[in-house]
Amino acid sequence: MAESVVLDPVDLHLLRLLQNDARTTYRDLAAQVGVAPSTCLDRVTRLRRSGVILGHRLRLDPAKLGRGLQALLSVQVRPHRRELVGPFVERIRVLPEARSVFHLTGPDDYLVHVAVADMADLQRLVLDEFTARREVARVETRLIFQQWECGPLLPPGNAES
């Protein structure tokens, strides 16, 4: 398990602001947090180096890219052995439809979030890329009606009221 990093109130405020808009300038961040821009830059750099900030991503609307149907695929792999796990995950990760892959405990081994054009595209994906694989024992599909983003991720005990 990764070691947690000690964060003070200024770090937490910076993380809240950056999670809401990662494009905020250091000058604007510094003004909102109440520190000098150079201090703000140093703190964000330290948060990156310590691994708290993993990167910046551009969020896209799947529907506007012709992928208006999203689903969660619960996948059971048998036998569940290391020599099958790696290649299975790597194959799924390169699929253009795959948004994220989770390795789970319980009756299902993986949960795969996918975005596809329509039901026919989802059926093709399940049949050609999942159930056609020898190690895939079962796939259950759940359609996503709607999705919401949640608040910023903060250490336990530091959530905003």
Short mmCIF file of C-alpha atoms in Angstrom, two decimals:
data_model
loop_
_atom_site.label_atom_id
_atom_site.label_comp_id
_atom_site.label_asym_id
_atom_site.label_seq_id
_atom_site.Cartn_x
_atom_site.Cartn_y
_atom_site.Cartn_z
CA MET A 1 0.00 0.00 0.00
CA ALA A 2 1.29 3.45 -0.89
CA GLU A 3 2.46 5.68 1.91
CA SER A 4 0.25 8.72 2.48
CA VAL A 5 1.67 12.23 2.29
CA VAL A 6 1.16 14.81 5.05
CA LEU A 7 -0.85 17.73 3.69
CA ASP A 8 -1.47 21.05 5.41
CA PRO A 9 -4.52 23.30 4.89
CA VAL A 10 -2.82 25.20 2.03
CA ASP A 11 -2.05 21.94 0.19
CA LEU A 12 -5.65 20.78 0.68
CA HIS A 13 -7.01 24.09 -0.62
CA LEU A 14 -4.75 23.86 -3.68
CA LEU A 15 -5.91 20.29 -4.35
CA ARG A 16 -9.59 21.32 -4.09
CA LEU A 17 -9.06 24.18 -6.54
CA LEU A 18 -7.00 22.14 -9.02
CA GLN A 19 -9.52 19.28 -9.02
CA ASN A 20 -12.23 21.77 -9.94
CA ASP A 21 -10.13 23.34 -12.73
CA ALA A 22 -6.62 22.03 -13.46
CA ARG A 23 -6.03 24.96 -15.85
CA THR A 24 -6.11 27.56 -13.07
CA THR A 25 -2.96 29.67 -13.26
CA TYR A 26 -0.48 29.72 -10.39
CA ARG A 27 -1.18 33.44 -9.96
CA ASP A 28 -4.93 32.78 -9.55
CA LEU A 29 -4.31 29.77 -7.29
CA ALA A 30 -1.96 31.82 -5.11
CA ALA A 31 -4.51 34.63 -4.78
CA GLN A 32 -7.30 32.21 -3.79
CA VAL A 33 -5.12 30.36 -1.28
CA GLY A 34 -3.38 33.45 0.13
CA VAL A 35 0.26 32.65 -0.71
CA ALA A 36 2.83 34.09 -3.13
CA PRO A 37 2.78 32.67 -6.69
CA SER A 38 6.30 31.26 -6.20
CA THR A 39 5.15 29.47 -3.02
CA CYS A 40 2.15 28.13 -4.91
CA LEU A 41 4.39 26.82 -7.71
CA ASP A 42 6.72 25.18 -5.16
CA ARG A 43 3.82 23.49 -3.38
CA VAL A 44 2.20 22.17 -6.57
CA THR A 45 5.61 20.92 -7.75
CA ARG A 46 6.08 19.13 -4.40
CA LEU A 47 2.59 17.59 -4.71
CA ARG A 48 3.52 16.30 -8.18
CA ARG A 49 6.90 14.91 -7.09
CA SER A 50 5.40 13.18 -4.07
CA GLY A 51 2.83 11.48 -6.32
CA VAL A 52 -0.25 13.16 -4.84
CA ILE A 53 -0.94 14.83 -8.22
CA LEU A 54 -0.72 12.13 -10.88
CA GLY A 55 -1.32 14.27 -13.95
CA HIS A 56 -3.84 16.34 -15.84
CA ARG A 57 -6.48 14.94 -18.13
CA LEU A 58 -8.81 16.36 -20.69
CA ARG A 59 -12.41 15.20 -20.20
CA LEU A 60 -14.41 14.60 -23.36
CA ASP A 61 -18.11 14.05 -23.94
CA PRO A 62 -18.41 10.49 -25.32
CA ALA A 63 -21.78 11.26 -26.97
CA LYS A 64 -20.26 14.13 -28.97
CA LEU A 65 -17.62 11.70 -30.21
CA GLY A 66 -20.23 9.23 -31.46
CA ARG A 67 -20.08 7.02 -28.35
CA GLY A 68 -23.40 7.89 -26.74
CA LEU A 69 -24.02 4.53 -25.06
CA GLN A 70 -21.98 3.66 -21.98
CA ALA A 71 -22.00 0.41 -20.05
CA LEU A 72 -20.29 -1.45 -17.24
CA LEU A 73 -19.20 -4.98 -18.08
CA SER A 74 -18.71 -7.39 -15.18
CA VAL A 75 -16.25 -10.01 -16.40
CA GLN A 76 -15.36 -13.34 -14.85
CA VAL A 77 -12.08 -14.88 -16.01
CA ARG A 78 -11.35 -18.60 -15.57
CA PRO A 79 -8.91 -19.74 -14.59
CA HIS A 80 -7.96 -16.58 -12.72
CA ARG A 81 -4.18 -16.94 -12.98
CA ARG A 82 -1.44 -14.32 -13.26
CA GLU A 83 -0.34 -15.47 -16.72
CA LEU A 84 -3.86 -14.70 -18.03
CA VAL A 85 -4.53 -11.55 -16.01
CA GLY A 86 -1.76 -9.39 -17.52
CA PRO A 87 -2.50 -10.11 -21.18
CA PHE A 88 -6.27 -9.82 -20.60
CA VAL A 89 -5.96 -6.39 -18.95
CA GLU A 90 -3.52 -5.11 -21.59
CA ARG A 91 -5.86 -6.23 -24.39
CA ILE A 92 -8.82 -4.46 -22.78
CA ARG A 93 -6.82 -1.27 -22.10
CA VAL A 94 -6.04 -0.77 -25.80
CA LEU A 95 -9.65 -1.11 -26.94
CA PRO A 96 -10.89 2.31 -28.09
CA GLU A 97 -14.21 1.64 -26.35
CA ALA A 98 -12.63 1.00 -22.92
CA ARG A 99 -12.72 3.92 -20.48
CA SER A 100 -11.44 2.16 -17.35
CA VAL A 101 -10.75 -1.31 -16.00
CA PHE A 102 -11.03 -2.38 -12.36
CA HIS A 103 -9.65 -5.64 -10.93
CA LEU A 104 -12.13 -6.75 -8.25
CA THR A 105 -12.71 -9.15 -5.40
CA GLY A 106 -15.89 -11.19 -5.33
CA PRO A 107 -17.65 -13.25 -7.99
CA ASP A 108 -16.54 -10.98 -10.87
CA ASP A 109 -12.89 -10.43 -11.59
CA TYR A 110 -13.13 -7.21 -13.61
CA LEU A 111 -15.43 -4.26 -14.10
CA VAL A 112 -14.90 -2.54 -17.45
CA HIS A 113 -16.43 0.85 -18.26
CA VAL A 114 -17.01 1.15 -22.01
CA ALA A 115 -18.41 3.81 -24.35
CA VAL A 116 -19.85 2.63 -27.67
CA ALA A 117 -21.91 4.03 -30.54
CA ASP A 118 -25.09 2.01 -29.98
CA MET A 119 -26.50 -1.36 -28.90
CA ALA A 120 -25.18 -3.13 -32.01
CA ASP A 121 -21.71 -1.78 -31.26
CA LEU A 122 -21.99 -2.94 -27.64
CA GLN A 123 -23.07 -6.41 -28.79
CA ARG A 124 -20.12 -6.57 -31.23
CA LEU A 125 -17.71 -5.51 -28.47
CA VAL A 126 -19.01 -8.08 -25.96
CA LEU A 127 -19.05 -10.93 -28.48
CA ASP A 128 -15.83 -10.16 -30.36
CA GLU A 129 -13.58 -8.77 -27.63
CA PHE A 130 -14.81 -10.41 -24.45
CA THR A 131 -16.77 -13.66 -24.78
CA ALA A 132 -14.65 -14.77 -27.75
CA ARG A 133 -11.62 -14.89 -25.44
CA ARG A 134 -10.93 -18.36 -24.09
CA GLU A 135 -10.31 -17.17 -20.52
CA VAL A 136 -13.58 -15.20 -20.26
CA ALA A 137 -16.16 -17.37 -18.49
CA ARG A 138 -18.95 -14.80 -18.17
CA VAL A 139 -19.84 -11.20 -19.02
CA GLU A 140 -22.72 -9.26 -17.49
CA THR A 141 -23.66 -5.93 -19.05
CA ARG A 142 -25.21 -2.97 -17.26
CA LEU A 143 -26.16 0.14 -19.21
CA ILE A 144 -25.31 3.52 -17.71
CA PHE A 145 -28.28 5.91 -17.86
CA GLN A 146 -26.52 8.89 -16.32
CA GLN A 147 -23.21 9.70 -14.64
CA TRP A 148 -22.27 12.43 -12.17
CA GLU A 149 -18.89 13.72 -11.10
CA CYS A 150 -18.31 13.86 -7.36
CA GLY A 151 -16.45 16.33 -5.19
CA PRO A 152 -12.70 16.60 -4.80
CA LEU A 153 -10.75 13.66 -3.39
CA LEU A 154 -9.20 14.59 -0.05
CA PRO A 155 -7.61 12.63 2.80
CA PRO A 156 -10.00 11.18 5.42
CA GLY A 157 -11.19 13.79 7.91
CA ASN A 158 -10.57 16.71 5.53
CA ALA A 159 -13.85 16.76 3.60
CA GLU A 160 -15.65 20.07 3.25
CA SER A 161 -18.87 20.40 5.19
#
